[in-house]
Structures are given as C-alpha cells and as structure tokens.
PDB file of C-alpha atoms and ligand atoms in Angstrom:
ATOM      1  CA  UNK A   1     -24.734 -11.063   6.940  1.00 83.00           C
ATOM      2  CA  UNK A   2     -20.831 -10.729   7.792  1.00 88.00           C
ATOM      3  CA  UNK A   3     -20.276  -8.637  10.771  1.00 93.00           C
ATOM      4  CA  UNK A   4     -17.743  -7.183   8.306  1.00 96.00           C
ATOM      5  CA  UNK A   5     -20.414  -6.599   5.565  1.00 97.00           C
ATOM      6  CA  UNK A   6     -19.181  -2.936   5.810  1.00 97.00           C
ATOM      7  CA  UNK A   7     -15.164  -3.491   5.728  1.00 98.00           C
ATOM      8  CA  UNK A   8     -15.694  -5.966   3.238  1.00 98.00           C
ATOM      9  CA  UNK A   9     -17.239  -4.054   1.030  1.00 98.00           C
ATOM     10  CA  UNK A  10     -14.635  -1.017   1.346  1.00 98.00           C
ATOM     11  CA  UNK A  11     -11.926  -3.590   0.226  1.00 98.00           C
ATOM     12  CA  UNK A  12     -13.954  -4.229  -2.578  1.00 98.00           C
ATOM     13  CA  UNK A  13     -14.608  -1.004  -4.066  1.00 98.00           C
ATOM     14  CA  UNK A  14     -10.721   0.124  -3.273  1.00 98.00           C
ATOM     15  CA  UNK A  15      -9.995  -2.831  -5.389  1.00 97.00           C
ATOM     16  CA  UNK A  16     -11.866  -2.068  -8.159  1.00 97.00           C
ATOM     17  CA  UNK A  17     -10.893   1.787  -8.157  1.00 97.00           C
ATOM     18  CA  UNK A  18      -7.338   0.522  -8.407  1.00 97.00           C
ATOM     19  CA  UNK A  19      -8.006  -1.302 -11.677  1.00 97.00           C
ATOM     20  CA  UNK A  20     -10.344   1.616 -12.661  1.00 96.00           C
ATOM     21  CA  UNK A  21      -7.127   4.020 -12.258  1.00 97.00           C
ATOM     22  CA  UNK A  22      -4.748   1.975 -13.760  1.00 97.00           C
ATOM     23  CA  UNK A  23      -2.757   1.161 -10.643  1.00 97.00           C
ATOM     24  CA  UNK A  24      -3.189  -2.663 -11.635  1.00 97.00           C
ATOM     25  CA  UNK A  25      -4.197  -5.043 -14.657  1.00 95.00           C
ATOM     26  CA  UNK A  26      -6.453  -7.475 -14.562  1.00 94.00           C
ATOM     27  CA  UNK A  27      -6.264  -9.632 -10.915  1.00 92.00           C
ATOM     28  CA  UNK A  28      -3.038  -8.400  -9.574  1.00 94.00           C
ATOM     29  CA  UNK A  29      -2.392  -6.117  -6.758  1.00 95.00           C
ATOM     30  CA  UNK A  30      -3.897  -6.300  -3.479  1.00 97.00           C
ATOM     31  CA  UNK A  31      -5.823  -4.489  -0.913  1.00 98.00           C
ATOM     32  CA  UNK A  32      -6.301  -4.849   2.523  1.00 98.00           C
ATOM     33  CA  UNK A  33      -8.095  -3.737   6.115  1.00 98.00           C
ATOM     34  CA  UNK A  34      -7.244  -4.143   9.729  1.00 98.00           C
ATOM     35  CA  UNK A  35     -10.464  -5.252  11.232  1.00 98.00           C
ATOM     36  CA  UNK A  36     -11.424  -4.440  14.928  1.00 95.00           C
ATOM     37  CA  UNK A  37      -9.925  -7.667  17.492  1.00 93.00           C
ATOM     38  CA  UNK A  38     -11.873 -10.262  17.867  1.00 90.00           C
ATOM     39  CA  UNK A  39     -12.047 -11.942  21.087  1.00 89.00           C
ATOM     40  CA  UNK A  40      -8.268 -11.264  21.400  1.00 90.00           C
ATOM     41  CA  UNK A  41      -7.752 -12.168  17.688  1.00 95.00           C
ATOM     42  CA  UNK A  42      -5.985 -10.221  15.302  1.00 97.00           C
ATOM     43  CA  UNK A  43      -7.775  -9.821  12.028  1.00 98.00           C
ATOM     44  CA  UNK A  44      -7.643  -8.165   8.730  1.00 98.00           C
ATOM     45  CA  UNK A  45      -9.945  -8.499   5.285  1.00 98.00           C
ATOM     46  CA  UNK A  46      -8.038  -8.891   2.344  1.00 98.00           C
ATOM     47  CA  UNK A  47      -8.424  -9.477  -1.381  1.00 98.00           C
ATOM     48  CA  UNK A  48      -8.261 -13.422  -2.903  1.00 97.00           C
ATOM     49  CA  UNK A  49      -5.173 -14.564  -4.710  1.00 96.00           C
ATOM     50  CA  UNK A  50      -6.321 -14.152  -8.470  1.00 91.00           C
ATOM     51  CA  UNK A  51      -9.484 -13.162  -8.791  1.00 94.00           C
ATOM     52  CA  UNK A  52     -10.442 -10.779 -11.815  1.00 95.00           C
ATOM     53  CA  UNK A  53     -10.974  -7.222  -9.467  1.00 94.00           C
ATOM     54  CA  UNK A  54     -14.212  -6.444 -12.151  1.00 93.00           C
ATOM     55  CA  UNK A  55     -15.699  -9.528 -11.686  1.00 95.00           C
ATOM     56  CA  UNK A  56     -14.948  -9.983  -7.785  1.00 96.00           C
ATOM     57  CA  UNK A  57     -17.783 -10.167  -5.153  1.00 97.00           C
ATOM     58  CA  UNK A  58     -18.348  -8.925  -1.765  1.00 97.00           C
ATOM     59  CA  UNK A  59     -18.341 -12.655  -0.397  1.00 96.00           C
ATOM     60  CA  UNK A  60     -14.768 -13.196  -2.111  1.00 97.00           C
ATOM     61  CA  UNK A  61     -12.967 -10.865   0.346  1.00 97.00           C
ATOM     62  CA  UNK A  62     -11.356 -13.104   2.791  1.00 98.00           C
ATOM     63  CA  UNK A  63     -11.294 -12.276   6.647  1.00 98.00           C
ATOM     64  CA  UNK A  64      -8.350 -14.164   8.357  1.00 97.00           C
ATOM     65  CA  UNK A  65      -6.456 -13.999  11.362  1.00 97.00           C
ATOM     66  CA  UNK A  66      -2.990 -12.839  11.718  1.00 97.00           C
ATOM     67  CA  UNK A  67      -1.842 -16.630  11.860  1.00 96.00           C
ATOM     68  CA  UNK A  68      -3.385 -16.633   8.138  1.00 96.00           C
ATOM     69  CA  UNK A  69      -6.162 -19.028   9.601  1.00 96.00           C
ATOM     70  CA  UNK A  70      -8.959 -18.127   7.560  1.00 96.00           C
ATOM     71  CA  UNK A  71     -12.039 -17.092   9.562  1.00 96.00           C
ATOM     72  CA  UNK A  72     -14.596 -16.000   7.074  1.00 96.00           C
ATOM     73  CA  UNK A  73     -14.044 -16.937   3.173  1.00 96.00           C
ATOM     74  CA  UNK A  74     -12.878 -20.192   1.515  1.00 94.00           C
ATOM     75  CA  UNK A  75     -10.669 -19.083  -1.365  1.00 96.00           C
ATOM     76  CA  UNK A  76      -6.753 -18.789  -0.714  1.00 95.00           C
ATOM     77  CA  UNK A  77      -6.160 -14.831   0.784  1.00 95.00           C
ATOM     78  CA  UNK A  78      -3.551 -12.783  -1.752  1.00 93.00           C
ATOM     79  CA  UNK A  79      -0.405 -14.066  -2.370  1.00 91.00           C
ATOM     80  CA  UNK A  80       1.468 -11.279  -0.655  1.00 93.00           C
ATOM     81  CA  UNK A  81      -0.972 -11.722   2.838  1.00 96.00           C
ATOM     82  CA  UNK A  82       2.252 -12.014   4.941  1.00 96.00           C
ATOM     83  CA  UNK A  83       3.790  -8.498   3.831  1.00 97.00           C
ATOM     84  CA  UNK A  84       0.373  -6.957   4.541  1.00 98.00           C
ATOM     85  CA  UNK A  85       0.088  -8.728   8.423  1.00 98.00           C
ATOM     86  CA  UNK A  86       3.881  -7.561   8.531  1.00 98.00           C
ATOM     87  CA  UNK A  87       3.278  -3.948   7.964  1.00 98.00           C
ATOM     88  CA  UNK A  88       0.402  -4.199  10.532  1.00 98.00           C
ATOM     89  CA  UNK A  89       2.524  -5.693  12.882  1.00 97.00           C
ATOM     90  CA  UNK A  90       5.583  -3.172  12.544  1.00 97.00           C
ATOM     91  CA  UNK A  91       3.226  -0.022  12.078  1.00 97.00           C
ATOM     92  CA  UNK A  92       0.247   0.043  14.718  1.00 95.00           C
ATOM     93  CA  UNK A  93      -1.244   3.113  13.598  1.00 95.00           C
ATOM     94  CA  UNK A  94      -1.818   1.890  10.153  1.00 97.00           C
ATOM     95  CA  UNK A  95      -4.888   0.455   9.057  1.00 98.00           C
ATOM     96  CA  UNK A  96      -4.461  -0.215   5.463  1.00 98.00           C
ATOM     97  CA  UNK A  97      -2.418  -1.595   2.842  1.00 98.00           C
ATOM     98  CA  UNK A  98      -2.332  -1.851  -0.877  1.00 98.00           C
ATOM     99  CA  UNK A  99      -0.146  -3.228  -3.088  1.00 98.00           C
ATOM    100  CA  UNK A 100       0.061  -1.788  -6.717  1.00 98.00           C
ATOM    101  CA  UNK A 101       1.692  -2.294  -9.986  1.00 97.00           C
ATOM    102  CA  UNK A 102       1.188   1.330 -11.324  1.00 98.00           C
ATOM    103  CA  UNK A 103       3.803   1.704 -14.225  1.00 98.00           C
ATOM    104  CA  UNK A 104       6.038   4.507 -13.487  1.00 98.00           C
ATOM    105  CA  UNK A 105       6.989   3.006  -9.988  1.00 98.00           C
ATOM    106  CA  UNK A 106       7.536  -0.116 -11.868  1.00 98.00           C
ATOM    107  CA  UNK A 107       9.709   1.039 -14.119  1.00 98.00           C
ATOM    108  CA  UNK A 108      12.022   2.873 -11.117  1.00 98.00           C
ATOM    109  CA  UNK A 109      12.014   0.159  -9.326  1.00 97.00           C
ATOM    110  CA  UNK A 110      13.374  -2.592 -12.583  1.00 97.00           C
ATOM    111  CA  UNK A 111      16.089   0.778 -12.911  1.00 97.00           C
ATOM    112  CA  UNK A 112      16.781  -0.234  -9.276  1.00 97.00           C
ATOM    113  CA  UNK A 113      15.975   3.545  -8.418  1.00 97.00           C
ATOM    114  CA  UNK A 114      14.833   5.115  -5.482  1.00 97.00           C
ATOM    115  CA  UNK A 115      13.016   8.433  -5.243  1.00 97.00           C
ATOM    116  CA  UNK A 116      14.595  11.386  -3.692  1.00 96.00           C
ATOM    117  CA  UNK A 117      12.902  13.860  -1.833  1.00 96.00           C
ATOM    118  CA  UNK A 118      11.662  16.400  -4.684  1.00 97.00           C
ATOM    119  CA  UNK A 119       8.144  17.550  -4.152  1.00 97.00           C
ATOM    120  CA  UNK A 120       6.002  19.329  -1.208  1.00 96.00           C
ATOM    121  CA  UNK A 121       3.288  17.021  -1.120  1.00 96.00           C
ATOM    122  CA  UNK A 122       5.506  14.087  -1.303  1.00 97.00           C
ATOM    123  CA  UNK A 123       7.230  14.414   2.011  1.00 97.00           C
ATOM    124  CA  UNK A 124       3.982  15.708   3.497  1.00 97.00           C
ATOM    125  CA  UNK A 125       1.937  12.755   3.214  1.00 97.00           C
ATOM    126  CA  UNK A 126       4.580  10.229   2.831  1.00 98.00           C
ATOM    127  CA  UNK A 127       6.931  11.359   5.012  1.00 97.00           C
ATOM    128  CA  UNK A 128       9.996  11.591   2.773  1.00 96.00           C
ATOM    129  CA  UNK A 129      11.828   9.831  -0.055  1.00 97.00           C
ATOM    130  CA  UNK A 130      10.707   6.689  -1.192  1.00 98.00           C
ATOM    131  CA  UNK A 131      12.937   3.540  -0.842  1.00 98.00           C
ATOM    132  CA  UNK A 132      13.665   0.651  -2.670  1.00 98.00           C
ATOM    133  CA  UNK A 133      13.409  -2.547  -0.940  1.00 98.00           C
ATOM    134  CA  UNK A 134      15.970  -5.162  -1.498  1.00 97.00           C
ATOM    135  CA  UNK A 135      15.104  -7.861  -3.704  1.00 95.00           C
ATOM    136  CA  UNK A 136      13.683 -10.871  -2.627  1.00 92.00           C
ATOM    137  CA  UNK A 137      10.868 -13.529  -4.284  1.00 89.00           C
ATOM    138  CA  UNK A 138       7.772 -12.194  -4.277  1.00 83.00           C
ATOM    139  CA  UNK A 139       5.746 -13.756  -1.490  1.00 83.00           C
ATOM    140  CA  UNK A 140       8.526 -14.797   0.428  1.00 91.00           C
ATOM    141  CA  UNK A 141       9.529 -13.607   3.969  1.00 94.00           C
ATOM    142  CA  UNK A 142      12.850 -12.218   2.785  1.00 96.00           C
ATOM    143  CA  UNK A 143      10.787  -9.502   0.929  1.00 94.00           C
ATOM    144  CA  UNK A 144       8.165  -9.021   3.675  1.00 96.00           C
ATOM    145  CA  UNK A 145      11.168  -8.142   5.529  1.00 98.00           C
ATOM    146  CA  UNK A 146      13.011  -6.106   3.287  1.00 98.00           C
ATOM    147  CA  UNK A 147       9.927  -4.287   2.265  1.00 98.00           C
ATOM    148  CA  UNK A 148       9.445  -3.127   6.289  1.00 98.00           C
ATOM    149  CA  UNK A 149      13.077  -2.115   6.472  1.00 98.00           C
ATOM    150  CA  UNK A 150      12.706   0.095   3.704  1.00 98.00           C
ATOM    151  CA  UNK A 151       9.088   1.644   4.539  1.00 98.00           C
ATOM    152  CA  UNK A 152      10.573   2.556   7.897  1.00 97.00           C
ATOM    153  CA  UNK A 153       8.172   5.312   9.303  1.00 96.00           C
ATOM    154  CA  UNK A 154       7.322   6.400   6.088  1.00 97.00           C
ATOM    155  CA  UNK A 155       3.820   5.401   4.295  1.00 98.00           C
ATOM    156  CA  UNK A 156       5.526   4.077   0.978  1.00 98.00           C
ATOM    157  CA  UNK A 157       7.839   1.799  -0.217  1.00 98.00           C
ATOM    158  CA  UNK A 158       9.016   0.347  -4.204  1.00 98.00           C
ATOM    159  CA  UNK A 159       9.386  -3.430  -4.142  1.00 97.00           C
ATOM    160  CA  UNK A 160      12.337  -4.235  -6.402  1.00 96.00           C
ATOM    161  CA  UNK A 161      11.572  -5.477  -9.994  1.00 95.00           C
ATOM    162  CA  UNK A 162       7.763  -5.457  -9.197  1.00 95.00           C
ATOM    163  CA  UNK A 163       5.589  -2.391  -7.928  1.00 96.00           C
ATOM    164  CA  UNK A 164       4.676  -0.256  -5.140  1.00 98.00           C
ATOM    165  CA  UNK A 165       2.892  -0.035  -1.680  1.00 98.00           C
ATOM    166  CA  UNK A 166       1.096   2.463  -0.012  1.00 98.00           C
ATOM    167  CA  UNK A 167      -0.146   2.350   3.759  1.00 98.00           C
ATOM    168  CA  UNK A 168      -2.697   4.506   5.647  1.00 98.00           C
ATOM    169  CA  UNK A 169      -4.920   4.963   8.539  1.00 97.00           C
ATOM    170  CA  UNK A 170      -7.932   4.488   6.350  1.00 97.00           C
ATOM    171  CA  UNK A 171      -8.663   2.893   2.791  1.00 97.00           C
ATOM    172  CA  UNK A 172      -9.153   6.244   1.132  1.00 97.00           C
ATOM    173  CA  UNK A 173      -6.042   7.802   2.798  1.00 97.00           C
ATOM    174  CA  UNK A 174      -3.648   4.548   1.369  1.00 98.00           C
ATOM    175  CA  UNK A 175      -5.158   4.872  -2.027  1.00 98.00           C
ATOM    176  CA  UNK A 176      -4.141   8.860  -1.929  1.00 98.00           C
ATOM    177  CA  UNK A 177      -0.740   7.735  -1.461  1.00 98.00           C
ATOM    178  CA  UNK A 178      -0.868   4.832  -4.083  1.00 98.00           C
ATOM    179  CA  UNK A 179      -1.689   7.284  -6.624  1.00 98.00           C
ATOM    180  CA  UNK A 180       0.963  10.400  -5.033  1.00 98.00           C
ATOM    181  CA  UNK A 181       3.585   7.551  -5.316  1.00 98.00           C
ATOM    182  CA  UNK A 182       2.307   7.234  -9.235  1.00 98.00           C
ATOM    183  CA  UNK A 183       2.583  10.487  -9.382  1.00 98.00           C
ATOM    184  CA  UNK A 184       5.948  11.201  -7.649  1.00 98.00           C
ATOM    185  CA  UNK A 185       7.852   8.473  -9.773  1.00 98.00           C
ATOM    186  CA  UNK A 186       6.151   9.847 -13.091  1.00 98.00           C
ATOM    187  CA  UNK A 187       7.435  13.288 -12.745  1.00 98.00           C
ATOM    188  CA  UNK A 188      11.183  12.280 -11.489  1.00 98.00           C
ATOM    189  CA  UNK A 189      11.016  10.035 -14.460  1.00 97.00           C
ATOM    190  CA  UNK A 190      10.326  12.780 -16.633  1.00 97.00           C
ATOM    191  CA  UNK A 191      12.654  15.292 -14.738  1.00 97.00           C
ATOM    192  CA  UNK A 192      15.621  12.449 -15.219  1.00 96.00           C
ATOM    193  CA  UNK A 193      14.684  12.857 -18.697  1.00 96.00           C
ATOM    194  CA  UNK A 194      15.467  16.039 -18.739  1.00 96.00           C
ATOM    195  CA  UNK A 195      18.334  15.906 -17.130  1.00 94.00           C
ATOM    196  CA  UNK A 196      18.140  18.077 -14.224  1.00 92.00           C
ATOM    197  CA  UNK A 197      16.378  17.115 -10.855  1.00 94.00           C
ATOM    198  CA  UNK A 198      16.478  19.886  -8.110  1.00 92.00           C
ATOM    199  CA  UNK A 199      16.286  18.151  -4.594  1.00 89.00           C
ATOM    200  CA  UNK A 200      13.500  19.975  -2.622  1.00 94.00           C
ATOM    201  CA  UNK A 201      14.786  22.638  -0.405  1.00 93.00           C
ATOM    202  CA  UNK A 202      16.288  21.663   2.954  1.00 92.00           C
ATOM    203  CA  UNK A 203      13.986  24.327   4.358  1.00 94.00           C
ATOM    204  CA  UNK A 204      10.772  23.086   2.360  1.00 92.00           C
ATOM    205  CA  UNK A 205      11.669  19.534   3.164  1.00 92.00           C
ATOM    206  CA  UNK A 206      11.706  20.662   7.138  1.00 93.00           C
ATOM    207  CA  UNK A 207       8.198  22.429   6.807  1.00 93.00           C
ATOM    208  CA  UNK A 208       6.649  19.422   4.868  1.00 92.00           C
ATOM    209  CA  UNK A 209       8.057  17.125   7.352  1.00 92.00           C
ATOM    210  CA  UNK A 210       6.737  19.224  10.161  1.00 94.00           C
ATOM    211  CA  UNK A 211       3.623  18.736   8.410  1.00 93.00           C
ATOM    212  CA  UNK A 212       4.365  15.300   7.975  1.00 94.00           C
ATOM    213  CA  UNK A 213       4.638  14.468  12.037  1.00 93.00           C
ATOM    214  CA  UNK A 214       1.733  16.636  12.427  1.00 92.00           C
ATOM    215  CA  UNK A 215      -0.650  14.729  10.324  1.00 92.00           C
ATOM    216  CA  UNK A 216       0.127  11.213  11.326  1.00 90.00           C
ATOM    217  CA  UNK A 217      -0.308  12.152  14.734  1.00 87.00           C
ATOM    218  CA  UNK A 218      -3.584  13.237  14.517  1.00 79.00           C
ATOM    219  CA  UNK A 219      -6.586  11.850  13.010  1.00 72.00           C
ATOM    220  CA  UNK A 220      -7.240  10.928   9.082  1.00 69.00           C
TER     221      UNK A 220
HETATM  222 ZN1  LIG B 301       2.577  -7.354  -6.988  1.00 76.92          ZN
END
C-alpha cells in the first residue's frame, strides 16, 4: 500500500465531489495536495490527465516531485501540473490547489471580467477581489506566471476564457473556496443583469479583511 494512501484518497474524493457538485464535467479540472517532503524532495499528489472522475481509482492519483518527475503512478499528471507547483512555490502556507470550470466563473472569464469585492464572505475567505489572469495558452509557463501574478496573496483567481482556481491549507478549505468563487460569480452576474452593483462599504471591507488576515495566520 502507498505511504500516501490517505492523501491520495483525499485527492480522489475531492475530484469526485468537484464532479458531483457540477464544478466540472467529465475529466476537466484538476486537484492536488502538497505532501510532506521526502528526503528533501518536495512532492505533491495530483489527479491524472484525461481520466473521467467517476471512474478514477486511488492508484491513478499520481505522486510527483516539484520537477514533475514521477514518484508513484504511471499516468501523465494533469496538464496544469506546472500551475499547481508554481502556486506551491509562491505560497508556502498553501497545501492544496483546485482548478474548476464552474459555469458562472467561466462566464465572467469569457467576458473578460474580474469580480470586485461585493460580499463579506468573499473578502473574509478569498481575501478581496477575484482577479482575472492575463490570457496565455492552458498548460503554458506564461499562464502559470500570469495566474500567480493575478492571485497575489488572495485564495482564488479566474483564468481567462477557461475557469477558476481556488487554493487553501486543506482540501476542504480549497473546495469551499471554489464553491464560494462560483457563488460570488453568480451573484455578480445576476446583479449586473439587474443593472446595479453596490460595492461593499469600505468599513465592512475593512472588517472582512481583518478576519481574512486572522484566518490566514491561524490553523484552518
Ligand atoms: Zn481547465
């Protein structure tokens, strides 16, 4: 049995949940979890490329190092692997990355829109506005750099003409971020249709930002 059985199980369960909750269809999107370093080697467990989530098995979750060298599993890891590794390198307290194609987040990414700070929970858990990364081809190093740049110190980012990325310290936390991104995108879209968007009042944003900073410095 793999020494990372429990971690691989969590990645598998999260990828299925992502499908069941409608954040992706078929085999799109991807999930990873940072593993404890092994003999000085930095590792992650990640979903494989082009596998239907409803048929995915625990042995198909790949363990690779930060140079993308395989450690366990013989499938090709997700095409967005470099994005996951790039985020782990940029954000040391982050242990999980989830990339979804949820519908309203994707609508905004197609329209070229970012989501300003409009809701308390958005600011408290995501850290403020949800920015849209500059366009680059999926899987490219340029997209990795653009996404990390737009992510900053917040917990979510939109990928242009594509979808969203949510991050966290645990898979549960990152999954909730992905759900929150979709909820916020939906509310922003509906408010735009109504023709009126009141930004979050400055004092409310300030309180929520204080909570965000507190939450990020504590345990999940
Ligand atoms: Zn994608």
